[in-house]
PDB file of C-alpha atoms in Angstrom:
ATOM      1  CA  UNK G  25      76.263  96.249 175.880  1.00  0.00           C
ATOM      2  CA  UNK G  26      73.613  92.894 175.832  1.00  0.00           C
ATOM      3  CA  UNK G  27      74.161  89.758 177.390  1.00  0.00           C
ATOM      4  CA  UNK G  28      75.852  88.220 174.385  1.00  0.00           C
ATOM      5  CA  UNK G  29      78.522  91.090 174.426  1.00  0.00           C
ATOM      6  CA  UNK G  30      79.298  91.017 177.961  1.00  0.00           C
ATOM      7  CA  UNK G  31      79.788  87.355 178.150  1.00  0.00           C
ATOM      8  CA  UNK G  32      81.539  87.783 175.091  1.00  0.00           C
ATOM      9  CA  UNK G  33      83.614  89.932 176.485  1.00  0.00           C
ATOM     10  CA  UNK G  34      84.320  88.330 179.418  1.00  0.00           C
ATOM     11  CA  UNK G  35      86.014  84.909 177.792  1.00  0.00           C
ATOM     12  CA  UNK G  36      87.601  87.249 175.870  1.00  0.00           C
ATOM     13  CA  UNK G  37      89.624  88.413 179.019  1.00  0.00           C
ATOM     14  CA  UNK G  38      90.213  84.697 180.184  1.00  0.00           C
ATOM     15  CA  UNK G  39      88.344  85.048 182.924  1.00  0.00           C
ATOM     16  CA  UNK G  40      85.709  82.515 182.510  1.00  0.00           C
ATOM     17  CA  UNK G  41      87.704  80.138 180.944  1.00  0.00           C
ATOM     18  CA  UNK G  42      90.946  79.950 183.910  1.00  0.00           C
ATOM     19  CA  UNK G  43      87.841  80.234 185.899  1.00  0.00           C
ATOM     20  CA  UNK G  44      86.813  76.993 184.934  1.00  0.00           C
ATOM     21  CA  UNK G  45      89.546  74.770 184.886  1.00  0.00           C
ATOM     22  CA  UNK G  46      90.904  75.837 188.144  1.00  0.00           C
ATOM     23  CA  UNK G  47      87.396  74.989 189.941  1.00  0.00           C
ATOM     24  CA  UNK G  48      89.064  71.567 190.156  1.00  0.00           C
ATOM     25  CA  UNK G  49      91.835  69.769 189.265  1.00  0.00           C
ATOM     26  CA  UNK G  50      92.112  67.168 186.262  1.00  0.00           C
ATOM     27  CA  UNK G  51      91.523  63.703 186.927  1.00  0.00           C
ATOM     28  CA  UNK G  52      94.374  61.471 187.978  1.00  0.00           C
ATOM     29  CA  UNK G  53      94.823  58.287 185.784  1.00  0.00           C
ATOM     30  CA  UNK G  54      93.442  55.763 188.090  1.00  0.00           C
ATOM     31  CA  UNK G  55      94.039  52.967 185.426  1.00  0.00           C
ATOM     32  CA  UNK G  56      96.142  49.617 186.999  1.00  0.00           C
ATOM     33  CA  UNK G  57      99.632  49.575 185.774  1.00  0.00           C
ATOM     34  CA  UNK G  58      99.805  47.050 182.419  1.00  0.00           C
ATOM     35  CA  UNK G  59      96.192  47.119 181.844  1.00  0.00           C
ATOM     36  CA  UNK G  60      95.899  47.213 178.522  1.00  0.00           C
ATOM     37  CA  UNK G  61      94.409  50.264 176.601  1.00  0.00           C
ATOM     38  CA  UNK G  62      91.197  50.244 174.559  1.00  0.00           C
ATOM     39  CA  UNK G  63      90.925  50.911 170.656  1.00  0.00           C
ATOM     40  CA  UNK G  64      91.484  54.443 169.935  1.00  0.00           C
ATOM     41  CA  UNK G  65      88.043  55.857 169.325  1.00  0.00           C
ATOM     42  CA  UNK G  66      89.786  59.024 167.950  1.00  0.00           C
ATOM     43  CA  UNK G  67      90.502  59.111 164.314  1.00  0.00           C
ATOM     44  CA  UNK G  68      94.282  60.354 164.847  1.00  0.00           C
ATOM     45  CA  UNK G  69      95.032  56.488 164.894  1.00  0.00           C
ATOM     46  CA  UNK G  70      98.929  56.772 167.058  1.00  0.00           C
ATOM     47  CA  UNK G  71      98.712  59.946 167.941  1.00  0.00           C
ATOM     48  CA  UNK G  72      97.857  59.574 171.819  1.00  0.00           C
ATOM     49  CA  UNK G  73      99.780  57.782 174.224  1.00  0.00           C
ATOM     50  CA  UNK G  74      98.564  54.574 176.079  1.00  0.00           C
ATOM     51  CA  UNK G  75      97.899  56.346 179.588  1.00  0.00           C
ATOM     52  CA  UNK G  76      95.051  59.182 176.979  1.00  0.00           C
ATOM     53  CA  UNK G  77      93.702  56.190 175.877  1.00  0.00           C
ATOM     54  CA  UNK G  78      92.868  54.344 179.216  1.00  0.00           C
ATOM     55  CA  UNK G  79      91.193  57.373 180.540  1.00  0.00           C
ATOM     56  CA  UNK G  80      89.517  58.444 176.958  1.00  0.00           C
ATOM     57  CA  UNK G  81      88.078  54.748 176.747  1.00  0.00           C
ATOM     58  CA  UNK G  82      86.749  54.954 180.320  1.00  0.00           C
ATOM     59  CA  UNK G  83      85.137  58.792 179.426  1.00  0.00           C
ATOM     60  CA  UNK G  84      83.286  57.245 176.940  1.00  0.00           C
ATOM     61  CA  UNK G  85      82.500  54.156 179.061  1.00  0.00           C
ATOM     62  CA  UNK G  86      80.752  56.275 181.823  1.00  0.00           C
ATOM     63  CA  UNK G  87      78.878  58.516 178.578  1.00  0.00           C
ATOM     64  CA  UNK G  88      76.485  59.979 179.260  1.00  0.00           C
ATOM     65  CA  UNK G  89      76.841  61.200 182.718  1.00  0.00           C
ATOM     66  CA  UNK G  90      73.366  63.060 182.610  1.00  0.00           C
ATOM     67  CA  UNK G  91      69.637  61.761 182.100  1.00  0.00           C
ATOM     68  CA  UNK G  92      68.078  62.596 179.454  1.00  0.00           C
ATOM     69  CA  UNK G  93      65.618  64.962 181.114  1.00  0.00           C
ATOM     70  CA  UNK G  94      68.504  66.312 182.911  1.00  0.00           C
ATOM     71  CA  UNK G  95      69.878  67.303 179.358  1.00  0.00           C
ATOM     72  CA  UNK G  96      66.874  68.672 178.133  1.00  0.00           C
ATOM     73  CA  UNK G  97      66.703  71.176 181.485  1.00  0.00           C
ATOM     74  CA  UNK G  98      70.799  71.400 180.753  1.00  0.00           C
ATOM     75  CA  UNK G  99      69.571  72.664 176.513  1.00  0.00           C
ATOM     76  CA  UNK G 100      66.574  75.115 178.400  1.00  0.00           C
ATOM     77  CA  UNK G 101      68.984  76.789 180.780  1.00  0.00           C
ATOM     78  CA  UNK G 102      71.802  77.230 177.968  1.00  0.00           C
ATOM     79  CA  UNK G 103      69.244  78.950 176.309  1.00  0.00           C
ATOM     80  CA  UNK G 104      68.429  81.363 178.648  1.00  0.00           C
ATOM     81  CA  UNK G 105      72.326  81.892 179.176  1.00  0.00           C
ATOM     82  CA  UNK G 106      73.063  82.360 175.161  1.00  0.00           C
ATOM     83  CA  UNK G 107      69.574  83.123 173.690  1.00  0.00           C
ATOM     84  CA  UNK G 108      69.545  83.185 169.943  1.00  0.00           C
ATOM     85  CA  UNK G 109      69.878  86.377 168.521  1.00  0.00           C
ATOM     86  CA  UNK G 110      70.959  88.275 165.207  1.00  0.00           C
ATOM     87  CA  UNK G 111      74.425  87.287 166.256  1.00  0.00           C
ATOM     88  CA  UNK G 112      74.326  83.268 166.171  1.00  0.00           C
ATOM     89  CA  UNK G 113      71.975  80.675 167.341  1.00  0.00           C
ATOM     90  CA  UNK G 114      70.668  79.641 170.982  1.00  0.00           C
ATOM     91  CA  UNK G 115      73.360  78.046 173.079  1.00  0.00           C
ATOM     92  CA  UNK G 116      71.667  74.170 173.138  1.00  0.00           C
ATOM     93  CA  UNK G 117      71.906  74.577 168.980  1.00  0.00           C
ATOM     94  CA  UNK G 118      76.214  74.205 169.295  1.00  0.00           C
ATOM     95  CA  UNK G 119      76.333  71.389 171.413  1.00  0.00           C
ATOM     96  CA  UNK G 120      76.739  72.833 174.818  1.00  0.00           C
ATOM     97  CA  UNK G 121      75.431  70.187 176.476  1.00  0.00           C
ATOM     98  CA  UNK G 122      77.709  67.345 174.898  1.00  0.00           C
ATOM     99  CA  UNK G 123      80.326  69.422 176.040  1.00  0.00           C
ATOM    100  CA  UNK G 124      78.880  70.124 179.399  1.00  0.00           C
ATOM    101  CA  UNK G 125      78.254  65.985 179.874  1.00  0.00           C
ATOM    102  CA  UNK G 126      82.236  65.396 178.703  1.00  0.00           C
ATOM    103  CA  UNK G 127      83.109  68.235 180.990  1.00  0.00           C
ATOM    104  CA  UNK G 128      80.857  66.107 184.156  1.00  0.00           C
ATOM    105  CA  UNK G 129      82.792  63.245 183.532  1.00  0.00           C
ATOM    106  CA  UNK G 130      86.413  64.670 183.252  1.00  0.00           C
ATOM    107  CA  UNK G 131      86.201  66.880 185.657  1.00  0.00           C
ATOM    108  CA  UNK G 132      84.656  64.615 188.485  1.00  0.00           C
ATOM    109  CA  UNK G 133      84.151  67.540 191.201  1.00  0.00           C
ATOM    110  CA  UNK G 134      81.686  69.106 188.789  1.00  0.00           C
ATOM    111  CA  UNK G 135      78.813  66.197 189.289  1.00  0.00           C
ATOM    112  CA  UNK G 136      78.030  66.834 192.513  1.00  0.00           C
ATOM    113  CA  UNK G 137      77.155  70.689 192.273  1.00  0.00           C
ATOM    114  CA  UNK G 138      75.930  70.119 188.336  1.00  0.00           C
ATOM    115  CA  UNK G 139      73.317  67.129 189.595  1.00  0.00           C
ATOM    116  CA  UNK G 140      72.844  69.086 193.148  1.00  0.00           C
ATOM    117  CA  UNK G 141      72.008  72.337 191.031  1.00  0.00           C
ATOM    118  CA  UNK G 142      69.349  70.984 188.872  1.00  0.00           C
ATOM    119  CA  UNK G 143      67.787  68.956 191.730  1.00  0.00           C
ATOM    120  CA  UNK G 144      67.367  72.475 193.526  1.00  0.00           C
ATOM    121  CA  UNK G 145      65.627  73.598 190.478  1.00  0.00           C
ATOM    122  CA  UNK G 146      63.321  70.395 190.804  1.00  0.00           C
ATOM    123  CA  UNK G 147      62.367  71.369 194.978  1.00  0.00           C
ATOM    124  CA  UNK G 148      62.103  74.888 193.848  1.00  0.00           C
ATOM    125  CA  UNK G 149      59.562  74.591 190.740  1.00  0.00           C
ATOM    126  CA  UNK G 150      57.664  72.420 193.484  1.00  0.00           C
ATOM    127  CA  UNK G 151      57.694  74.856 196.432  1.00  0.00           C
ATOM    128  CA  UNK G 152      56.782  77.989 193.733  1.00  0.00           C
ATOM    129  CA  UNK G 153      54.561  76.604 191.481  1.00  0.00           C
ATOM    130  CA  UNK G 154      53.234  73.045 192.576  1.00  0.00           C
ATOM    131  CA  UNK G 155      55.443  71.498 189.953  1.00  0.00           C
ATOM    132  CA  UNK G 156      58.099  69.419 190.336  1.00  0.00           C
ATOM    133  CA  UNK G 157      59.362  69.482 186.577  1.00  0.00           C
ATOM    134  CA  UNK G 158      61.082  72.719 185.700  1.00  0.00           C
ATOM    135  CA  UNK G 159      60.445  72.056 182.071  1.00  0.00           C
ATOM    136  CA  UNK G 160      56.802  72.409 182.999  1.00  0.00           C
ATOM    137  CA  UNK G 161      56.847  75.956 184.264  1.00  0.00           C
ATOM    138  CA  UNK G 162      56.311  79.004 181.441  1.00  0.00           C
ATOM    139  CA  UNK G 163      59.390  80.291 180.324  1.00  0.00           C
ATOM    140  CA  UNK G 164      58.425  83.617 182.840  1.00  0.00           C
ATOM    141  CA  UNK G 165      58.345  81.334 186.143  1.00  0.00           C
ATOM    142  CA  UNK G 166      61.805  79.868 184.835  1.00  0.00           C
ATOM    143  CA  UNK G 167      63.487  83.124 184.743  1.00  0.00           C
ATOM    144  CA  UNK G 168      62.240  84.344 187.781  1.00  0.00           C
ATOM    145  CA  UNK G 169      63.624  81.482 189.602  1.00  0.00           C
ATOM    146  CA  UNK G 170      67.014  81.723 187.681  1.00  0.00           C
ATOM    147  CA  UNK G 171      67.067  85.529 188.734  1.00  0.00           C
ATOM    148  CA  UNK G 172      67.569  84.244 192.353  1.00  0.00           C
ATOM    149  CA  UNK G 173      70.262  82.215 191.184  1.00  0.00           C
ATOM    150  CA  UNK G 174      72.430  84.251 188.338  1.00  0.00           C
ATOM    151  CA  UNK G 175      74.287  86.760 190.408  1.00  0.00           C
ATOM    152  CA  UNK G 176      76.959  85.972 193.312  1.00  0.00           C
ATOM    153  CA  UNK G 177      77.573  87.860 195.836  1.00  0.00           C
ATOM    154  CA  UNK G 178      79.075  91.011 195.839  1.00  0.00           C
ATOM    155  CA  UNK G 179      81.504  91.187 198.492  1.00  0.00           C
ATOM    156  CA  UNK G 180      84.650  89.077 197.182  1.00  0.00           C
ATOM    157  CA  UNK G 181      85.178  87.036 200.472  1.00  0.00           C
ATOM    158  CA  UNK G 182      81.444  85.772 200.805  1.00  0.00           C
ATOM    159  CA  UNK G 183      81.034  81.875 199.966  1.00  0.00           C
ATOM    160  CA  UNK G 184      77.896  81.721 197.239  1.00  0.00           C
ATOM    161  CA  UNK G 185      75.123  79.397 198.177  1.00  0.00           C
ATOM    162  CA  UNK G 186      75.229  76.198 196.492  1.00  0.00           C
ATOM    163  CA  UNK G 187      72.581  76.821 193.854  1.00  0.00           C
ATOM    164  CA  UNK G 188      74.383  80.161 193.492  1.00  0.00           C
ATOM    165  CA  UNK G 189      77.549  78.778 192.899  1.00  0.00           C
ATOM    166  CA  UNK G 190      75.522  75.850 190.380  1.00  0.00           C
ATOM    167  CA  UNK G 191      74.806  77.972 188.154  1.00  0.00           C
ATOM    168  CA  UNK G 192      77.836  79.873 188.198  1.00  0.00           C
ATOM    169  CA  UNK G 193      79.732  77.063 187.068  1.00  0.00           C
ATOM    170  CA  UNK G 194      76.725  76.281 185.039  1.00  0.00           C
ATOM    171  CA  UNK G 195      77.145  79.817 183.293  1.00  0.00           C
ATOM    172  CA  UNK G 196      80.893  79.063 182.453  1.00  0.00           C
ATOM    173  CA  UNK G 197      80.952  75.866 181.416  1.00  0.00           C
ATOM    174  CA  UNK G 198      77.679  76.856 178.290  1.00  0.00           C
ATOM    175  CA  UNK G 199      80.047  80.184 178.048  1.00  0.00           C
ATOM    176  CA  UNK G 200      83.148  77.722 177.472  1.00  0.00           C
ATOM    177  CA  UNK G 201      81.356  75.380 175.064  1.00  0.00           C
ATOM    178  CA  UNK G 202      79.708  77.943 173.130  1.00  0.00           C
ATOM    179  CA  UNK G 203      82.724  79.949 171.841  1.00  0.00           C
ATOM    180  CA  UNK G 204      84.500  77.235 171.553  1.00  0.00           C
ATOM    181  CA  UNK G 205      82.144  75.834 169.060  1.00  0.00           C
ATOM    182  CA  UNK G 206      82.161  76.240 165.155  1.00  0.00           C
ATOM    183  CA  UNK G 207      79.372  78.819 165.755  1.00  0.00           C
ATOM    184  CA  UNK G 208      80.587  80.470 169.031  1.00  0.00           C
ATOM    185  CA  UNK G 209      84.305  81.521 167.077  1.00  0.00           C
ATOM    186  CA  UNK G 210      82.470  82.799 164.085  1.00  0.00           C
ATOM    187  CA  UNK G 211      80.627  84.600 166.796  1.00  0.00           C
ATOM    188  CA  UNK G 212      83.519  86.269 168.115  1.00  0.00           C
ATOM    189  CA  UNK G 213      84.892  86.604 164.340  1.00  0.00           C
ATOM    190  CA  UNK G 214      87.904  84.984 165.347  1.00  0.00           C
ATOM    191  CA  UNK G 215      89.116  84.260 161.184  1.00  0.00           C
ATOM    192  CA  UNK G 216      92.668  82.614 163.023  1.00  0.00           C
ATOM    193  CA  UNK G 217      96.218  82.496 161.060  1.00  0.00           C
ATOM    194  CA  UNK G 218      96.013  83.910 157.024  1.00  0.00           C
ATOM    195  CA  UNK G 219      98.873  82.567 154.789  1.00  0.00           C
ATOM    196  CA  UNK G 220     100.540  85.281 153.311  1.00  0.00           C
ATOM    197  CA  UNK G 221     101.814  85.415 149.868  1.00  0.00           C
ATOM    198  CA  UNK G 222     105.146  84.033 149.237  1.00  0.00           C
ATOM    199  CA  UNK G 223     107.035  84.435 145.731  1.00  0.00           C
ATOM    200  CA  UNK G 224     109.572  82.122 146.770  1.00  0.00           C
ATOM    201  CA  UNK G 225     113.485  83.169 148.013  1.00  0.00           C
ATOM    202  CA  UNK G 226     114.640  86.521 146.678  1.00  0.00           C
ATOM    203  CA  UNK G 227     116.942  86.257 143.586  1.00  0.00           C
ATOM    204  CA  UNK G 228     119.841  87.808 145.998  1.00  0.00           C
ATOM    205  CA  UNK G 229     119.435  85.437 148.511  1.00  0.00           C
ATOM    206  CA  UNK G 230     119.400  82.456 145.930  1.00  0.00           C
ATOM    207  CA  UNK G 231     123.003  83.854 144.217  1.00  0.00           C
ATOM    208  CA  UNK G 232     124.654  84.615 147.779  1.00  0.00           C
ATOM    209  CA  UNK G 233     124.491  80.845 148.401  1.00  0.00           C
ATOM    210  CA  UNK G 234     125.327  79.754 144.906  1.00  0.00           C
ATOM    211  CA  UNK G 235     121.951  78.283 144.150  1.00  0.00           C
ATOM    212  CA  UNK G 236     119.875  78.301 141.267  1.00  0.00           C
ATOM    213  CA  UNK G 237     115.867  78.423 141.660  1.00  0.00           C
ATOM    214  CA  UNK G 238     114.560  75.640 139.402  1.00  0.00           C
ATOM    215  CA  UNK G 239     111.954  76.388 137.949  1.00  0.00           C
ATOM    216  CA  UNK G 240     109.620  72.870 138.115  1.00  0.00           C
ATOM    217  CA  UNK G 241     109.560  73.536 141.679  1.00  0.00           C
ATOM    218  CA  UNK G 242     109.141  77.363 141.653  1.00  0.00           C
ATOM    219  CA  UNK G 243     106.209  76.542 139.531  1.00  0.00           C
ATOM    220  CA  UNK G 244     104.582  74.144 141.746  1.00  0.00           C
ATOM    221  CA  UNK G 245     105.662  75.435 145.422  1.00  0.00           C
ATOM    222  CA  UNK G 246     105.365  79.352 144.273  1.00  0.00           C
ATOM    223  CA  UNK G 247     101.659  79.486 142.705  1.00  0.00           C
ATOM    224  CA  UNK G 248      99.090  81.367 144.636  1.00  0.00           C
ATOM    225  CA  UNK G 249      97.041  79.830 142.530  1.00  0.00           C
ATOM    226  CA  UNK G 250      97.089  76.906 143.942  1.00  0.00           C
ATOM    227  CA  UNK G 251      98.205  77.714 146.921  1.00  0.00           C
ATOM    228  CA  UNK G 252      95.256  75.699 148.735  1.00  0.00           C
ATOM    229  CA  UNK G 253      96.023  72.469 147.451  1.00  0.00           C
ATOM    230  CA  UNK G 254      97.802  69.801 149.087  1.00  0.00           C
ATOM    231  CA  UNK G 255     101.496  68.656 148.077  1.00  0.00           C
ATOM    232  CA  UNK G 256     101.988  64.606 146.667  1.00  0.00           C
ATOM    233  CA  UNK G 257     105.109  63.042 146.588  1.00  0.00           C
ATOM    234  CA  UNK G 258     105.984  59.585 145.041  1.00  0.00           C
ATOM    235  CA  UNK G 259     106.798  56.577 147.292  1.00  0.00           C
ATOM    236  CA  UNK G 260     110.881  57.988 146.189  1.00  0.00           C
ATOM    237  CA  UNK G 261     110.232  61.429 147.657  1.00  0.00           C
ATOM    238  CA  UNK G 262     109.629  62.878 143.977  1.00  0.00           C
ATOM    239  CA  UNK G 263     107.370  65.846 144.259  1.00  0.00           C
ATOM    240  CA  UNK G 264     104.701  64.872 141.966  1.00  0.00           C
ATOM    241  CA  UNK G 265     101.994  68.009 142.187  1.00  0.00           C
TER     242      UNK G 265
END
């Protein structure tokens, strides 16, 4: 089994993903009583309640959480998480790090080992190869740092070091946002709920109650035809197509 299958399987199981949202809690609403909430910026205009749209406003006020070179070393290490392959396309290519930025700023007790992890990367391209860029080293001295990193310990009551547990988190947060992504569920070939075919209520049914299918609306509710297309009704309830 590769990489890709492996993770795969693993959010699959739920692991990674109860994982990650029990590494800390969800941010409390800190927002003063009777302040008064910001335009929705979400296009489901009265769908979320006044306390989603203080804390959604002040997401987006605080966006983004992470420099743009920290982004681009957030797209490179993605990558090496969810190369592309015959299977979909390289991690950074979905979004990952949009999600990953969101993710900083929702969940605040992420920033601190998210920032702290790539500043170790920073020291530790230094101390190994005189550089003090990790997007500056060949993709070869990348990985062999990362291989220092990638694996926690085995025994299940030893505490990771802190770039350990980085990149762990790391790991399941590109995991998360990749197979959650447009790409990442056609990836898993997750097709989601089919309609069946429905011929309308049987004839027996219809008679046991002492109703009569009409036929105008057996012909527009009942054709798998056009069983894509949307319903109208007239501003009197009339169904028009």
């Amino acid at each position: 089994m590769d990489r890709r299958e492996s993770i795969k399987s693993l959010l699959i199981g739920a692991a990674a993903t109860s994982a990650l949202f029990t590494a800390a809690g969800c941010e409390a609403d800190t927002t003063p009583a009777g302040e008064t909430a910001a335009e929705n910026p979400f296009p489901y205009e009265g769908t979320r309640i006044p306390e989603e749209l203080r804390r959604d406003a002040r997401l987006h006020a605080n966006a983004p959480f992470f420099s743009e070179s920290e982004r681009k070393i957030l797209d490179r290490l993605a990558d090496i998480i969810l190369p592309a392959d015959e299977q979909g396309p390289a991690a950074s290519a979905t979004g990952v790090t949009d999600f990953i930025d969101f993710m900083a700023l929702d969940f605040p007790d992420f920033q601190l080992p998210l920032r702290g992890g790539l500043s170790w990367l920073s020291r530790a391209s230094l101390q190994r190869f005189a550089q003090n860029d990790f997007m500056a080293l060949t993709a070869e001295q990348q990985l062999e740092i990362i291989e220092d990193i990638a694996y926690l310990p085995e025994g299940p009551a030893e505490i990771p070091e802190p770039e350990v547990a980085f990149f762990d988190l790391l790991r399941r947060l590109v995991t998360t946002g990749y197979f959650t992504s447009k790409e990442g569920i056609k990836d898993l070939g997750y097709k989601g709920n089919a309609p069946n075919l429905w011929d309308g209520p049987p004839e027996e049914v219809l008679r046991k109650h002492g109703i009569t299918g009409e036929e105008e609306w057996l012909s527009k509710c009942v054709d798998h035809d056009t069983r894509n297309e949307m319903a109208a009704w007239d501003e009197n309830g009339n169904l028009l197509t």
